[in-house]
Coordinates of C-alpha atoms and ligand atoms in Angstrom, one line a residue:
M1 CA 0.0 0.0 0.0
S2 CA 1.5 3.4 -1.0
L3 CA 1.4 6.1 1.5
N4 CA 2.2 8.9 -1.0
V5 CA -0.4 11.6 -0.9
C6 CA 1.0 13.4 -3.9
S7 CA 1.6 12.0 -7.4
N8 CA 4.8 14.2 -7.7
P9 CA 7.6 12.0 -6.4
S10 CA 9.8 15.1 -5.5
C11 CA 7.1 16.5 -3.2
D12 CA 7.4 15.5 0.5
V13 CA 4.0 16.9 1.6
R14 CA 3.3 13.7 3.5
V15 CA 6.2 14.4 5.9
S16 CA 6.6 18.2 5.8
G17 CA 3.0 19.2 5.2
K18 CA 4.2 21.7 2.6
C19 CA 3.6 21.5 -1.2
V20 CA 6.8 21.6 -3.3
L21 CA 4.9 23.8 -5.8
G22 CA 3.9 26.2 -3.0
N23 CA 0.2 25.6 -3.1
D24 CA -1.5 26.6 0.1
P25 CA -3.7 25.0 1.1
V26 CA -2.0 21.8 -0.1
D27 CA -5.1 20.2 -1.6
A28 CA -5.3 23.1 -4.1
C29 CA -2.4 21.3 -5.9
P30 CA -3.7 19.3 -8.8
Q31 CA -1.1 16.6 -8.1
Y32 CA -2.4 16.2 -4.5
S33 CA -4.6 13.1 -4.2
E34 CA -7.6 13.5 -2.0
D35 CA -8.3 9.8 -2.0
D36 CA -4.9 9.0 -0.7
E37 CA -5.3 11.5 2.1
K38 CA -7.6 8.9 3.7
L39 CA -4.6 6.7 4.0
L40 CA -3.0 9.1 6.4
D41 CA -3.2 8.3 10.1
S42 CA -5.9 10.6 11.4
G43 CA -4.3 10.5 14.8
D44 CA -7.6 9.6 16.4
D45 CA -7.3 7.0 19.1
E46 CA -10.9 5.7 18.7
P47 CA -10.9 1.9 18.9
G48 CA -12.5 0.0 16.0
P49 CA -15.9 -1.7 16.4
S50 CA -15.7 -4.0 19.4
A51 CA -16.9 -7.6 19.3
A52 CA -19.9 -6.6 21.4
T53 CA -21.1 -4.0 18.8
V54 CA -20.5 -6.3 15.8
P55 CA -23.9 -8.0 15.2
T56 CA -23.4 -11.8 15.2
A57 CA -25.5 -14.1 13.1
T58 CA -27.5 -16.6 15.2
D59 CA -29.4 -19.6 14.1
N60 CA -31.5 -20.0 17.3
V61 CA -30.2 -23.5 17.8
R62 CA -29.7 -24.2 21.5
L63 CA -26.9 -26.6 22.1
C64 CA -27.2 -29.0 25.1
P65 CA -24.4 -27.9 27.5
N66 CA -24.3 -31.4 29.1
E67 CA -23.6 -29.8 32.4
R68 CA -25.3 -30.7 35.7
I69 CA -29.1 -30.1 35.5
L70 CA -30.2 -27.4 37.9
T71 CA -33.4 -27.5 39.9
A72 CA -35.1 -25.0 37.6
E73 CA -34.5 -27.1 34.5
L74 CA -35.4 -30.4 36.2
T75 CA -39.2 -30.0 36.0
A76 CA -39.1 -29.7 32.3
L77 CA -37.2 -33.0 32.0
R78 CA -39.5 -34.8 34.6
N79 CA -42.5 -33.6 32.6
R80 CA -41.2 -35.0 29.4
V81 CA -40.2 -38.5 30.5
P82 CA -41.0 -40.6 33.5
T83 CA -37.9 -40.6 35.7
H84 CA -36.6 -42.4 38.7
T85 CA -35.1 -39.9 41.1
I86 CA -32.3 -40.9 43.4
V87 CA -31.1 -38.5 46.1
L88 CA -27.6 -39.0 47.5
V89 CA -27.3 -37.9 51.1
G90 CA -24.0 -38.0 53.1
E91 CA -21.7 -35.8 55.1
Q92 CA -18.5 -34.3 53.6
K93 CA -16.2 -36.8 51.8
A94 CA -18.6 -39.7 52.3
G95 CA -18.2 -40.6 48.6
K96 CA -21.3 -39.2 46.8
T97 CA -19.5 -37.7 43.8
T98 CA -17.1 -40.7 43.5
L99 CA -20.1 -43.0 43.2
L100 CA -21.5 -40.9 40.4
A101 CA -18.1 -40.9 38.7
C102 CA -17.8 -44.7 39.1
L103 CA -21.2 -45.3 37.5
Y104 CA -20.3 -43.2 34.5
G105 CA -16.9 -45.0 34.2
M106 CA -18.6 -48.5 34.3
F107 CA -21.0 -47.6 31.6
C108 CA -18.1 -46.2 29.5
K109 CA -16.7 -49.8 29.5
G110 CA -20.0 -51.5 28.6
S111 CA -23.1 -52.9 30.1
V112 CA -23.6 -53.2 33.9
G113 CA -25.5 -56.3 34.6
E114 CA -28.4 -56.4 32.2
Y115 CA -28.4 -52.6 31.8
S116 CA -26.6 -50.7 29.0
F117 CA -26.1 -47.0 28.4
V118 CA -28.4 -45.2 26.1
T119 CA -27.8 -41.5 26.6
S120 CA -27.2 -38.8 29.2
K121 CA -28.0 -35.1 29.3
T122 CA -25.1 -34.5 31.7
L123 CA -22.2 -36.2 29.9
R124 CA -19.7 -33.4 30.3
A125 CA -20.4 -33.2 34.0
F126 CA -20.0 -36.9 34.4
A127 CA -16.8 -36.9 32.4
E128 CA -15.3 -34.1 34.4
R129 CA -16.0 -35.8 37.7
H130 CA -14.8 -39.1 36.4
H131 CA -11.5 -37.6 35.2
L132 CA -11.0 -35.8 38.5
A133 CA -11.7 -38.9 40.5
L134 CA -9.6 -41.3 38.6
A135 CA -7.0 -39.5 36.4
K136 CA -3.4 -40.1 37.3
T137 CA -2.4 -36.6 38.0
R138 CA 0.5 -35.5 40.2
R139 CA -1.5 -36.6 43.3
A140 CA -0.2 -39.7 45.0
T141 CA -3.7 -41.4 45.1
P142 CA -6.8 -40.9 43.1
T143 CA -9.2 -38.4 44.6
T144 CA -12.4 -36.5 43.8
Y145 CA -12.6 -32.7 44.0
R146 CA -14.9 -31.6 46.8
T147 CA -18.4 -30.6 45.7
S148 CA -18.5 -26.9 46.6
R149 CA -21.3 -25.6 48.8
A150 CA -21.7 -22.7 46.3
D151 CA -22.6 -25.3 43.6
N152 CA -25.9 -25.9 45.3
V153 CA -27.8 -29.1 44.3
G154 CA -27.2 -30.5 40.8
F155 CA -28.7 -33.5 39.1
F156 CA -27.1 -36.1 36.8
H157 CA -29.0 -38.0 34.1
L158 CA -28.5 -41.5 32.9
C159 CA -30.8 -43.2 30.4
L160 CA -30.3 -47.0 30.6
S161 CA -31.9 -49.9 28.7
S162 CA -32.6 -53.4 29.5
G163 CA -34.2 -55.4 26.7
N164 CA -37.0 -53.3 25.4
N165 CA -37.3 -51.1 28.5
T166 CA -35.5 -47.8 29.0
T167 CA -35.2 -46.1 32.4
D168 CA -34.3 -42.5 33.0
L169 CA -32.3 -42.1 36.2
I170 CA -31.9 -38.7 37.8
I171 CA -29.3 -38.6 40.6
S172 CA -28.8 -35.6 42.8
D173 CA -25.4 -34.5 44.2
R174 CA -24.8 -31.6 46.6
S175 CA -22.1 -30.7 49.1
G176 CA -22.0 -32.7 52.3
E177 CA -21.8 -29.5 54.3
D178 CA -25.4 -28.8 53.6
F179 CA -26.4 -32.1 55.2
D180 CA -24.2 -31.5 58.2
D181 CA -25.9 -28.1 58.7
A182 CA -29.4 -29.5 58.3
R183 CA -28.7 -32.2 60.9
V184 CA -27.8 -29.7 63.6
N185 CA -30.3 -27.0 62.5
T186 CA -33.5 -28.6 61.3
A187 CA -34.8 -25.2 60.1
L188 CA -32.5 -25.8 57.1
I189 CA -34.1 -29.1 56.1
P190 CA -36.7 -27.6 53.8
E191 CA -33.8 -26.2 51.8
L192 CA -32.9 -29.7 50.7
R193 CA -35.6 -29.5 48.1
E194 CA -34.4 -32.5 46.1
L195 CA -35.7 -34.8 48.8
A196 CA -39.4 -34.1 48.0
L197 CA -38.8 -35.5 44.5
A198 CA -37.1 -38.7 45.7
D199 CA -38.1 -42.2 44.7
R200 CA -35.0 -43.4 46.6
V201 CA -33.0 -41.7 49.3
C202 CA -29.4 -43.1 49.6
F203 CA -27.5 -42.3 52.8
L204 CA -23.8 -42.9 52.3
L205 CA -22.0 -44.4 55.3
D206 CA -18.2 -44.2 55.3
A207 CA -17.0 -47.6 56.5
A208 CA -13.5 -46.2 57.2
K209 CA -14.8 -43.4 59.4
L210 CA -17.1 -45.8 61.1
T211 CA -14.3 -48.0 62.2
N212 CA -11.7 -45.4 62.9
I213 CA -11.0 -45.3 66.7
K214 CA -10.9 -41.5 66.7
T215 CA -14.1 -40.8 64.8
R216 CA -16.3 -43.9 65.3
A217 CA -18.2 -42.8 68.4
T218 CA -19.3 -39.4 67.0
Y219 CA -19.9 -40.8 63.5
R220 CA -22.2 -43.5 64.7
R221 CA -24.3 -41.0 66.5
T222 CA -24.4 -38.3 63.8
F223 CA -25.1 -40.7 61.0
S224 CA -28.3 -42.1 62.5
Q225 CA -29.2 -38.6 63.7
L226 CA -29.3 -37.3 60.1
I227 CA -31.6 -40.1 59.0
R228 CA -33.9 -39.5 61.9
A229 CA -33.9 -35.7 61.4
L230 CA -34.9 -36.1 57.7
I231 CA -37.6 -38.7 58.5
D232 CA -39.0 -36.9 61.6
N233 CA -39.2 -33.6 59.7
R234 CA -41.1 -35.3 56.9
A235 CA -38.5 -34.4 54.4
V236 CA -38.4 -37.9 52.9
P237 CA -41.6 -38.7 50.9
K238 CA -43.6 -41.7 52.3
R239 CA -43.3 -43.5 48.9
A240 CA -39.5 -43.3 48.8
K241 CA -37.2 -46.2 49.7
I242 CA -34.3 -45.6 52.0
E243 CA -31.0 -47.2 51.4
V244 CA -27.9 -47.0 53.5
L245 CA -24.9 -47.5 51.2
V246 CA -21.8 -48.5 53.1
T247 CA -19.0 -47.0 51.0
K248 CA -15.2 -47.4 51.0
L249 CA -15.4 -51.1 51.8
D250 CA -11.9 -51.5 50.4
K251 CA -10.5 -49.6 53.4
V252 CA -11.9 -52.1 55.9
S253 CA -11.2 -55.3 53.9
R254 CA -7.5 -55.0 53.1
P255 CA -5.7 -58.4 53.4
E256 CA -3.9 -57.1 56.5
S257 CA -7.0 -55.5 58.0
D258 CA -8.4 -56.8 61.3
P259 CA -11.6 -58.8 60.5
A260 CA -13.1 -57.1 63.5
L261 CA -13.5 -53.9 61.3
L262 CA -15.8 -55.6 58.9
E263 CA -17.7 -57.2 61.8
A264 CA -18.1 -53.7 63.4
V265 CA -19.6 -52.4 60.1
R266 CA -22.0 -55.2 59.9
A267 CA -23.1 -54.8 63.5
Y268 CA -23.8 -51.1 62.9
E269 CA -25.8 -52.0 59.8
K270 CA -27.9 -54.3 61.9
E271 CA -28.4 -51.6 64.5
L272 CA -29.7 -49.3 61.8
M273 CA -32.0 -51.9 60.5
D274 CA -33.4 -52.5 64.0
E275 CA -33.9 -48.8 64.5
F276 CA -35.5 -47.8 61.2
K277 CA -37.0 -50.8 59.5
P278 CA -40.0 -51.1 61.8
H279 CA -41.0 -47.5 61.0
W280 CA -39.9 -47.4 57.4
P281 CA -40.6 -50.8 55.5
G282 CA -38.6 -49.7 52.5
F283 CA -35.4 -49.3 54.6
A284 CA -32.4 -51.5 53.7
T285 CA -28.6 -51.4 53.9
Y286 CA -26.1 -52.4 51.1
E287 CA -22.3 -52.5 50.9
I288 CA -20.5 -50.9 47.9
C289 CA -17.0 -49.9 46.8
A290 CA -16.8 -47.3 44.1
L291 CA -13.0 -46.7 44.2
P292 CA -11.1 -49.8 45.3
S293 CA -7.8 -47.8 45.7
A294 CA -7.0 -49.2 49.2
N295 CA -7.6 -52.8 48.1
H296 CA -7.6 -53.5 44.4
L297 CA -8.4 -57.2 45.0
I298 CA -11.9 -56.3 46.2
G299 CA -12.8 -54.6 43.0
F300 CA -16.0 -52.6 42.5
V301 CA -18.6 -54.0 44.9
G302 CA -22.3 -54.0 44.8
L303 CA -22.7 -51.6 41.9
Q304 CA -24.4 -54.0 39.4
E305 CA -27.1 -54.7 42.1
L306 CA -27.3 -51.0 42.8
V307 CA -28.0 -50.1 39.2
A308 CA -30.7 -52.9 39.0
R309 CA -32.3 -51.6 42.2
W310 CA -32.3 -48.0 41.1
C311 CA -33.9 -48.9 37.7
E312 CA -36.7 -51.0 39.4
A313 CA -40.1 -49.5 38.5
P314 CA -41.3 -47.5 41.5
V315 CA -44.2 -49.2 43.2
A316 CA -47.3 -47.8 41.7
I317 CA -49.4 -45.9 44.1
D318 CA -53.0 -47.1 44.3
T319 CA -55.1 -44.0 43.9
R320 CA -58.4 -45.7 43.9
P321 CA -60.8 -44.6 46.8
L322 CA -61.3 -47.2 49.5
P323 CA -64.7 -49.0 49.3
V324 CA -67.4 -47.8 51.6
A325 CA -68.3 -50.6 54.0
D326 CA -71.8 -49.5 55.1
G327 CA -73.0 -47.2 52.4
L328 CA -76.7 -46.3 52.3
R329 CA -77.0 -45.9 48.6
Q330 CA -76.4 -48.7 46.0
F331 CA -74.1 -46.3 44.2
D332 CA -71.8 -46.1 47.3
L333 CA -71.6 -49.9 47.5
L334 CA -70.5 -50.3 43.8
L335 CA -66.8 -50.0 44.6
G336 CA -66.9 -52.7 47.2
R337 CA -68.7 -55.1 44.8
W338 CA -66.2 -54.4 42.0
S339 CA -63.1 -54.9 44.2
Ligands
LIG401 N1 -10.6 -45.9 49.0 C1 -11.8 -45.4 48.7 N2 -11.9 -44.0 48.6 C2 -13.0 -43.5 48.2 C3 -14.2 -44.3 47.9 N3 -15.2 -43.4 47.6 C4 -14.7 -42.2 47.7 N4 -13.4 -42.2 48.1 C5 -12.6 -41.0 48.4 O1 -13.2 -40.2 49.4 C6 -12.9 -38.9 49.1 C7 -14.2 -38.1 49.1 O2 -15.0 -38.5 48.1 P1 -16.1 -37.6 47.4 O3 -16.8 -38.5 46.4 O4 -15.6 -36.3 47.0 O5 -17.1 -37.3 48.6 P2 -18.4 -36.4 48.6 O6 -19.4 -37.1 49.4 O7 -18.8 -36.1 47.2 O8 -17.9 -35.2 49.4 P3 -18.4 -33.7 49.4 O9 -18.4 -33.2 47.9 O10 -17.4 -33.0 50.2 O11 -19.8 -33.6 50.0 C8 -12.2 -38.8 47.8 O12 -10.8 -38.6 48.1 C9 -12.4 -40.1 47.2 O13 -11.3 -40.5 46.4 C10 -14.0 -45.7 48.0 O14 -15.0 -46.5 47.7 N5 -12.8 -46.2 48.3
LIG402 MG1 -19.0 -34.3 46.2

């Protein structure tokens, strides 16, 4: 690009601002090019049009971000397809997020029992957690990043198929601190809004903490206290099943571990059954291991059965009115005759 503003090569008007032929003003010179003047730096510092002011073309196609589903978006999904909602409950570092990461990892490899992966609306969120839980980074052992309290509650989606049946699982994950707070201050229980949607509420029990001499006394008490607080404050819907998932089984079943550790876990499971089963028929305990890093020999425990249970059709609620035993009108007695 030429920066000459005058067609006369001997004129240095561009530098000196004076016409070699003495024209004043300079643009009175016939050899002076007005067009080329535009090439001169005006000296203005105004920035060019910013990205924000340049109109961008949109095609109105909304891409699925595949992040965690937030509460506000959940209703739309639940209205579209019948879902089974699983709520994970547990104090900090109980293993909630690791369990989610493990489920994703297992379906990446193939079928789990009779269930195979169909799709997920939260693939990216699953993949991130799976990577953080299992990737060989510079850490000495695999670990999962803590779920932040600021994250609030988020939901993960898995669509699984068995034969001709497909099941949409929605699994919630939130920071353990929220559950700790709700246990000591029951006024906070209504803020655990995911519980009202639950078909299954899973309390994660850390087997390592339960058998640690320093923590076991407090942990035994606080664990059952949390279940009781949620039941007594009617936060768990009556239709929901309650599962206690004993996690980190690998830590109490190392070859060199004292067998008394596992016995202590089983004894506590029995105590929980005795305390809650009579009041909540759908109460049960199960043992799982979602990250066998302390004892590779044990492998992944109880996850195939867990998937099968979570995919079980929720018991249909009988909405028919009860027959009237001593109705005066024939019409009132009809229901009794039909049933
Ligand atoms: N050995 C072993 N470690 C586990 C297992 N499950 C979880 N962990 C570890 O326990 C720690 C806490 O696990 P998380 O999944 O982050 O626990 P969380 O319940 O999501 O915790 P918050 O997000 O703080 O509420 C991590 O370092 C995991 O690697 C397990 O089955 N075996
Ligand atoms: Mg977490």
